[in-house]
Amino acid sequence: MSQRTHASLMGTRILLGISGGIAAYKSAHLARLLKKAGAEVRVVMTEGAQAFIAPLTLQALTGEPVRTSLLDPEAEAGMGHIELARWAELILIAPATADLMARLAQGQADDLLTTLCLANDAQWFMAPAMNQAMWRHPATLENARRLQDYGWRLLGPDAGDQACGDVGPGRMLEPEAIVNELLCDLSKTASKPSDPSPNHAADASGLTITITAGPTREPLDPVRYLSNHSSGKMGYALAQAAVERGARVRLISGPVALETPPGVERVDVESALEMLEAAQKAAVDSDIFIGCAAVADYRAEQIAEHKIKKSSDEDALTLRLVKNPDIIATIAENAVNSRPFVVGFAAETRDLERYALDKLTRKQLDMIVANDVSQPGLGFGADENAALLLWHGSEAAPGRLELSPQPKTMLAARIIDTAIKRLSATDEHPSCTSSQVT
Ligand code: PMT
């Protein structure tokens, strides 16, 4: 990982949480690096952490008493735990064990560190560290996703040799890499004063966002066509969220029965070929291009000039279809610096993540929004949807954010915020990759 630094930790009040894993020994070096970078550091250790490293070591390195207990009358008399939670501008937990992640994901406050996390409203980072099988366990991955939903930034984990002899993902990032990731992240936040926390709406002023929405219609004859059940609700919700964040928004829409959100420039199209033409025109000066439309993969090779007549002798009618161009892949195939940040959708009925990752790579997208359209009440035509957002992350794993079922308007806001943040991360900080990796 590059050692570029982009911001300063000078004077930043950091609460360093240490939980009980073998990587805790590295936290002493981390505390030293944070102090060296000018941060004010106070350390809180869980009971497990104290089995690996003595509080006295951290006290000597930070020059501050180390807190270990919620119910310590002497420490509380100095700085009460709520006061300590308010003091911290940034909480960094390194290492974060599987157990600690589970407790935080549950909103528990059963020791000092988890209590402080619940009572603090600043910026939260954690560097997970555990055995590779524990990291891969669906329960841990689910907890990681939930924590990201709550606003935690995950730094790592790294992959490689583990203390237990296993090889795989789960190693804590090296202290230098943690500090570098913090600096990258803080400089992004600093460059966006209206976006102080990961849960706040991103600022899209100055950006042009193009969104395709709805179905396409592929004519067979003057009265018939091939199409699908897309209502346009998801794409229109994206357009609304983007305009609310200050973007100039172009909506390339297939035929739908929806009102245009105020402030959105709408271009109506019918077929995939028309959508491609409009998309290519719009992409030229777009910062973000989102392909939410359900584009028909095939069209009739010949469009009949007159209505196709029912034959009295034949029970079957054979239509020859040809492949439509892939609109989003066409936009994405331009050189990275001369094309927008490209976000595709993946509508799947099985193996959601596998197929979505394949589309992310094959179509050369920057991010993909995977939705399981076999779920009742979600996807096509519904007012609600759920999604798994994937992007190119660290070597160990893709970046991911799982969004639970919710109204399409809310989901759209999260998708737009994530796209804007990924765009600025890619533009400004190509080496800052792990802020939302699980
Ligand atoms: O419109 P709603 O009723 O609200 O429903 C929303 C939705 C289910 C349509 C939406 O959430 C969604 O999943 N849209 C993508 C549908 C789709 O065509 O998925 P796909 O997996 O077949 O295509 C993958 C990506 O390639 C998509 O970004 C699609 O826009 C794009 N594509 C596909 C084919 C093609 N010829 N050109 C394309 O650009």
mmCIF file of N, CA and C in Angstrom, residues 88-162:
data_model
loop_
_atom_site.group_PDB
_atom_site.id
_atom_site.type_symbol
_atom_site.label_atom_id
_atom_site.label_comp_id
_atom_site.label_asym_id
_atom_site.label_seq_id
_atom_site.Cartn_x
_atom_site.Cartn_y
_atom_site.Cartn_z
ATOM 1 N N ALA A 88 -13.954 12.421 22.234
ATOM 2 C CA ALA A 88 -13.344 11.796 21.049
ATOM 3 C C ALA A 88 -13.922 12.360 19.757
ATOM 4 N N GLU A 89 -13.029 12.843 18.885
ATOM 5 C CA GLU A 89 -13.465 13.266 17.543
ATOM 6 C C GLU A 89 -13.470 12.077 16.598
ATOM 7 N N LEU A 90 -12.758 11.055 16.989
ATOM 8 C CA LEU A 90 -12.610 9.900 16.108
ATOM 9 C C LEU A 90 -12.358 8.673 16.999
ATOM 10 N N ILE A 91 -13.091 7.623 16.726
ATOM 11 C CA ILE A 91 -12.814 6.360 17.428
ATOM 12 C C ILE A 91 -12.162 5.421 16.428
ATOM 13 N N LEU A 92 -11.057 4.835 16.854
ATOM 14 C CA LEU A 92 -10.364 3.851 16.011
ATOM 15 C C LEU A 92 -10.194 2.590 16.846
ATOM 16 N N ILE A 93 -10.772 1.492 16.380
ATOM 17 C CA ILE A 93 -10.596 0.234 17.116
ATOM 18 C C ILE A 93 -9.647 -0.660 16.329
ATOM 19 N N ALA A 94 -8.548 -1.004 16.956
ATOM 20 C CA ALA A 94 -7.534 -1.841 16.280
ATOM 21 C C ALA A 94 -6.769 -2.625 17.346
ATOM 22 N N PRO A 95 -6.847 -3.902 17.348
ATOM 23 C CA PRO A 95 -7.652 -4.748 16.479
ATOM 24 C C PRO A 95 -9.122 -4.782 16.910
ATOM 25 N N ALA A 96 -9.994 -5.037 15.929
ATOM 26 C CA ALA A 96 -11.401 -5.278 16.234
ATOM 27 C C ALA A 96 -11.638 -6.768 16.042
ATOM 28 N N THR A 97 -11.934 -7.452 17.131
ATOM 29 C CA THR A 97 -12.128 -8.913 17.040
ATOM 30 C C THR A 97 -13.541 -9.221 16.538
ATOM 31 N N ALA A 98 -13.751 -10.482 16.180
ATOM 32 C CA ALA A 98 -15.083 -10.912 15.717
ATOM 33 C C ALA A 98 -16.111 -10.678 16.828
ATOM 34 N N ASP A 99 -15.700 -10.947 18.061
ATOM 35 C CA ASP A 99 -16.629 -10.772 19.190
ATOM 36 C C ASP A 99 -16.999 -9.302 19.360
ATOM 37 N N LEU A 100 -16.021 -8.435 19.288
ATOM 38 C CA LEU A 100 -16.313 -7.006 19.462
ATOM 39 C C LEU A 100 -17.225 -6.518 18.324
ATOM 40 N N MET A 101 -16.934 -6.971 17.118
ATOM 41 C CA MET A 101 -17.778 -6.560 15.984
ATOM 42 C C MET A 101 -19.216 -7.031 16.199
ATOM 43 N N ALA A 102 -19.364 -8.250 16.704
ATOM 44 C CA ALA A 102 -20.718 -8.786 16.937
ATOM 45 C C ALA A 102 -21.444 -7.947 17.990
ATOM 46 N N ARG A 103 -20.698 -7.581 19.046
ATOM 47 C CA ARG A 103 -21.352 -6.801 20.114
ATOM 48 C C ARG A 103 -21.727 -5.404 19.605
ATOM 49 N N LEU A 104 -20.852 -4.808 18.836
ATOM 50 C CA LEU A 104 -21.170 -3.466 18.301
ATOM 51 C C LEU A 104 -22.328 -3.543 17.302
ATOM 52 N N ALA A 105 -22.340 -4.616 16.500
ATOM 53 C CA ALA A 105 -23.423 -4.751 15.506
ATOM 54 C C ALA A 105 -24.772 -4.925 16.198
ATOM 55 N N GLN A 106 -24.735 -5.477 17.404
ATOM 56 C CA GLN A 106 -25.970 -5.664 18.186
ATOM 57 C C GLN A 106 -26.338 -4.428 18.988
ATOM 58 N N GLY A 107 -25.477 -3.435 18.996
ATOM 59 C CA GLY A 107 -25.738 -2.230 19.793
ATOM 60 C C GLY A 107 -25.576 -2.472 21.277
ATOM 61 N N GLN A 108 -24.749 -3.449 21.638
ATOM 62 C CA GLN A 108 -24.566 -3.733 23.074
ATOM 63 C C GLN A 108 -23.661 -2.682 23.722
ATOM 64 N N ALA A 109 -23.856 -2.515 25.020
ATOM 65 C CA ALA A 109 -23.005 -1.595 25.790
ATOM 66 C C ALA A 109 -22.622 -2.330 27.059
ATOM 67 N N ASP A 110 -21.896 -3.458 26.874
ATOM 68 C CA ASP A 110 -21.615 -4.317 28.021
ATOM 69 C C ASP A 110 -20.189 -4.173 28.544
ATOM 70 N N ASP A 111 -19.443 -3.222 28.013
ATOM 71 C CA ASP A 111 -18.167 -2.864 28.620
ATOM 72 C C ASP A 111 -17.877 -1.404 28.258
ATOM 73 N N LEU A 112 -16.745 -0.899 28.695
ATOM 74 C CA LEU A 112 -16.485 0.530 28.488
ATOM 75 C C LEU A 112 -16.385 0.874 26.996
ATOM 76 N N LEU A 113 -15.672 0.029 26.225
ATOM 77 C CA LEU A 113 -15.446 0.388 24.815
ATOM 78 C C LEU A 113 -16.757 0.415 24.029
ATOM 79 N N THR A 114 -17.584 -0.605 24.188
ATOM 80 C CA THR A 114 -18.853 -0.627 23.426
ATOM 81 C C THR A 114 -19.769 0.510 23.897
ATOM 82 N N THR A 115 -19.721 0.829 25.173
ATOM 83 C CA THR A 115 -20.545 1.933 25.689
ATOM 84 C C THR A 115 -20.115 3.253 25.053
ATOM 85 N N LEU A 116 -18.813 3.456 24.987
ATOM 86 C CA LEU A 116 -18.308 4.706 24.387
ATOM 87 C C LEU A 116 -18.710 4.807 22.920
ATOM 88 N N CYS A 117 -18.669 3.667 22.226
ATOM 89 C CA CYS A 117 -19.028 3.685 20.797
ATOM 90 C C CYS A 117 -20.498 4.067 20.629
ATOM 91 N N LEU A 118 -21.340 3.558 21.514
ATOM 92 C CA LEU A 118 -22.771 3.901 21.408
ATOM 93 C C LEU A 118 -23.011 5.365 21.738
ATOM 94 N N ALA A 119 -22.208 5.900 22.648
ATOM 95 C CA ALA A 119 -22.451 7.270 23.123
ATOM 96 C C ALA A 119 -21.741 8.322 22.277
ATOM 97 N N ASN A 120 -20.940 7.874 21.318
ATOM 98 C CA ASN A 120 -20.157 8.829 20.527
ATOM 99 C C ASN A 120 -20.789 9.028 19.152
ATOM 100 N N ASP A 121 -20.718 10.253 18.650
ATOM 101 C CA ASP A 121 -21.363 10.552 17.374
ATOM 102 C C ASP A 121 -20.358 11.135 16.384
ATOM 103 N N ALA A 122 -19.109 10.683 16.465
ATOM 104 C CA ALA A 122 -18.083 11.287 15.600
ATOM 105 C C ALA A 122 -17.775 10.371 14.418
ATOM 106 N N GLN A 123 -16.527 10.177 14.129
ATOM 107 C CA GLN A 123 -16.155 9.303 13.004
ATOM 108 C C GLN A 123 -15.612 7.997 13.566
ATOM 109 N N TRP A 124 -16.017 6.899 12.962
ATOM 110 C CA TRP A 124 -15.681 5.578 13.516
ATOM 111 C C TRP A 124 -14.930 4.734 12.496
ATOM 112 N N PHE A 125 -13.814 4.194 12.950
ATOM 113 C CA PHE A 125 -13.004 3.328 12.100
ATOM 114 C C PHE A 125 -12.660 2.064 12.887
ATOM 115 N N MET A 126 -12.566 0.962 12.194
ATOM 116 C CA MET A 126 -12.069 -0.243 12.872
ATOM 117 C C MET A 126 -11.214 -1.064 11.921
ATOM 118 N N ALA A 127 -10.220 -1.705 12.508
ATOM 119 C CA ALA A 127 -9.336 -2.581 11.730
ATOM 120 C C ALA A 127 -9.578 -4.008 12.223
ATOM 121 N N PRO A 128 -10.430 -4.766 11.516
ATOM 122 C CA PRO A 128 -10.729 -6.125 11.964
ATOM 123 C C PRO A 128 -9.482 -7.006 11.962
ATOM 124 N N ALA A 129 -9.446 -7.950 12.889
ATOM 125 C CA ALA A 129 -8.338 -8.905 12.949
ATOM 126 C C ALA A 129 -8.852 -10.190 13.568
ATOM 127 N N MET A 130 -8.736 -11.263 12.830
ATOM 128 C CA MET A 130 -9.204 -12.558 13.350
ATOM 129 C C MET A 130 -8.727 -13.669 12.415
ATOM 130 N N ASN A 131 -8.964 -14.886 12.832
ATOM 131 C CA ASN A 131 -8.660 -16.047 12.005
ATOM 132 C C ASN A 131 -9.474 -15.980 10.697
ATOM 133 N N GLN A 132 -8.877 -16.465 9.609
ATOM 134 C CA GLN A 132 -9.531 -16.313 8.300
ATOM 135 C C GLN A 132 -10.908 -16.981 8.250
ATOM 136 N N ALA A 133 -11.077 -18.122 8.932
ATOM 137 C CA ALA A 133 -12.384 -18.797 8.895
ATOM 138 C C ALA A 133 -13.418 -17.974 9.665
ATOM 139 N N MET A 134 -12.964 -17.344 10.754
ATOM 140 C CA MET A 134 -13.889 -16.488 11.518
ATOM 141 C C MET A 134 -14.314 -15.293 10.663
ATOM 142 N N TRP A 135 -13.345 -14.728 9.927
ATOM 143 C CA TRP A 135 -13.687 -13.581 9.063
ATOM 144 C C TRP A 135 -14.672 -13.969 7.971
ATOM 145 N N ARG A 136 -14.468 -15.187 7.413
ATOM 146 C CA ARG A 136 -15.317 -15.607 6.297
ATOM 147 C C ARG A 136 -16.693 -16.066 6.774
ATOM 148 N N HIS A 137 -16.852 -16.285 8.076
ATOM 149 C CA HIS A 137 -18.140 -16.814 8.559
ATOM 150 C C HIS A 137 -19.257 -15.812 8.213
ATOM 151 N N PRO A 138 -20.403 -16.342 7.708
ATOM 152 C CA PRO A 138 -21.485 -15.428 7.306
ATOM 153 C C PRO A 138 -21.931 -14.489 8.436
ATOM 154 N N ALA A 139 -21.818 -14.957 9.686
ATOM 155 C CA ALA A 139 -22.251 -14.096 10.800
ATOM 156 C C ALA A 139 -21.331 -12.885 10.908
ATOM 157 N N THR A 140 -20.012 -13.116 10.755
ATOM 158 C CA THR A 140 -19.075 -11.983 10.845
ATOM 159 C C THR A 140 -19.270 -11.037 9.671
ATOM 160 N N LEU A 141 -19.438 -11.610 8.477
ATOM 161 C CA LEU A 141 -19.618 -10.749 7.298
ATOM 162 C C LEU A 141 -20.907 -9.933 7.431
ATOM 163 N N GLU A 142 -21.938 -10.567 7.980
ATOM 164 C CA GLU A 142 -23.196 -9.849 8.180
ATOM 165 C C GLU A 142 -22.990 -8.719 9.196
ATOM 166 N N ASN A 143 -22.247 -9.011 10.273
ATOM 167 C CA ASN A 143 -21.968 -7.963 11.267
ATOM 168 C C ASN A 143 -21.170 -6.822 10.640
ATOM 169 N N ALA A 144 -20.206 -7.181 9.793
ATOM 170 C CA ALA A 144 -19.393 -6.144 9.136
ATOM 171 C C ALA A 144 -20.285 -5.251 8.284
ATOM 172 N N ARG A 145 -21.206 -5.882 7.553
ATOM 173 C CA ARG A 145 -22.106 -5.086 6.693
ATOM 174 C C ARG A 145 -22.987 -4.186 7.536
ATOM 175 N N ARG A 146 -23.465 -4.743 8.626
ATOM 176 C CA ARG A 146 -24.347 -3.930 9.471
ATOM 177 C C ARG A 146 -23.580 -2.750 10.058
ATOM 178 N N LEU A 147 -22.357 -3.004 10.492
ATOM 179 C CA LEU A 147 -21.549 -1.918 11.058
ATOM 180 C C LEU A 147 -21.301 -0.836 10.007
ATOM 181 N N GLN A 148 -21.061 -1.261 8.770
ATOM 182 C CA GLN A 148 -20.879 -0.267 7.696
ATOM 183 C C GLN A 148 -22.160 0.538 7.501
ATOM 184 N N ASP A 149 -23.291 -0.150 7.593
ATOM 185 C CA ASP A 149 -24.575 0.566 7.477
ATOM 186 C C ASP A 149 -24.705 1.617 8.586
ATOM 187 N N TYR A 150 -24.160 1.298 9.762
ATOM 188 C CA TYR A 150 -24.228 2.239 10.889
ATOM 189 C C TYR A 150 -23.232 3.386 10.733
ATOM 190 N N GLY A 151 -22.300 3.242 9.794
ATOM 191 C CA GLY A 151 -21.352 4.338 9.570
ATOM 192 C C GLY A 151 -19.917 4.006 9.918
ATOM 193 N N TRP A 152 -19.643 2.765 10.317
ATOM 194 C CA TRP A 152 -18.250 2.394 10.590
ATOM 195 C C TRP A 152 -17.498 2.256 9.282
ATOM 196 N N ARG A 153 -16.255 2.717 9.256
ATOM 197 C CA ARG A 153 -15.384 2.468 8.107
ATOM 198 C C ARG A 153 -14.479 1.311 8.484
ATOM 199 N N LEU A 154 -14.444 0.305 7.656
ATOM 200 C CA LEU A 154 -13.584 -0.842 7.930
ATOM 201 C C LEU A 154 -12.254 -0.676 7.203
ATOM 202 N N LEU A 155 -11.178 -0.725 7.950
ATOM 203 C CA LEU A 155 -9.831 -0.634 7.374
ATOM 204 C C LEU A 155 -9.282 -2.056 7.306
ATOM 205 N N GLY A 156 -9.248 -2.609 6.124
ATOM 206 C CA GLY A 156 -8.840 -4.001 5.970
ATOM 207 C C GLY A 156 -10.014 -4.926 6.173
ATOM 208 N N PRO A 157 -9.787 -6.207 6.523
ATOM 209 C CA PRO A 157 -8.494 -6.763 6.905
ATOM 210 C C PRO A 157 -7.619 -7.086 5.694
ATOM 211 N N ASP A 158 -6.375 -7.347 6.024
ATOM 212 C CA ASP A 158 -5.402 -7.772 5.039
ATOM 213 C C ASP A 158 -5.477 -9.291 4.887
ATOM 214 N N ALA A 159 -4.883 -9.801 3.834
ATOM 215 C CA ALA A 159 -4.813 -11.256 3.677
ATOM 216 C C ALA A 159 -3.347 -11.683 3.763
ATOM 217 N N GLY A 160 -3.124 -12.924 4.189
ATOM 218 C CA GLY A 160 -1.745 -13.435 4.237
ATOM 219 C C GLY A 160 -1.580 -14.439 5.359
ATOM 220 N N ASP A 161 -0.340 -14.639 5.791
ATOM 221 C CA ASP A 161 -0.054 -15.595 6.876
ATOM 222 C C ASP A 161 -0.655 -15.098 8.173
ATOM 223 N N GLN A 162 -1.228 -16.008 8.932
ATOM 224 C CA GLN A 162 -1.822 -15.624 10.208
ATOM 225 C C GLN A 162 -1.052 -16.247 11.362
#
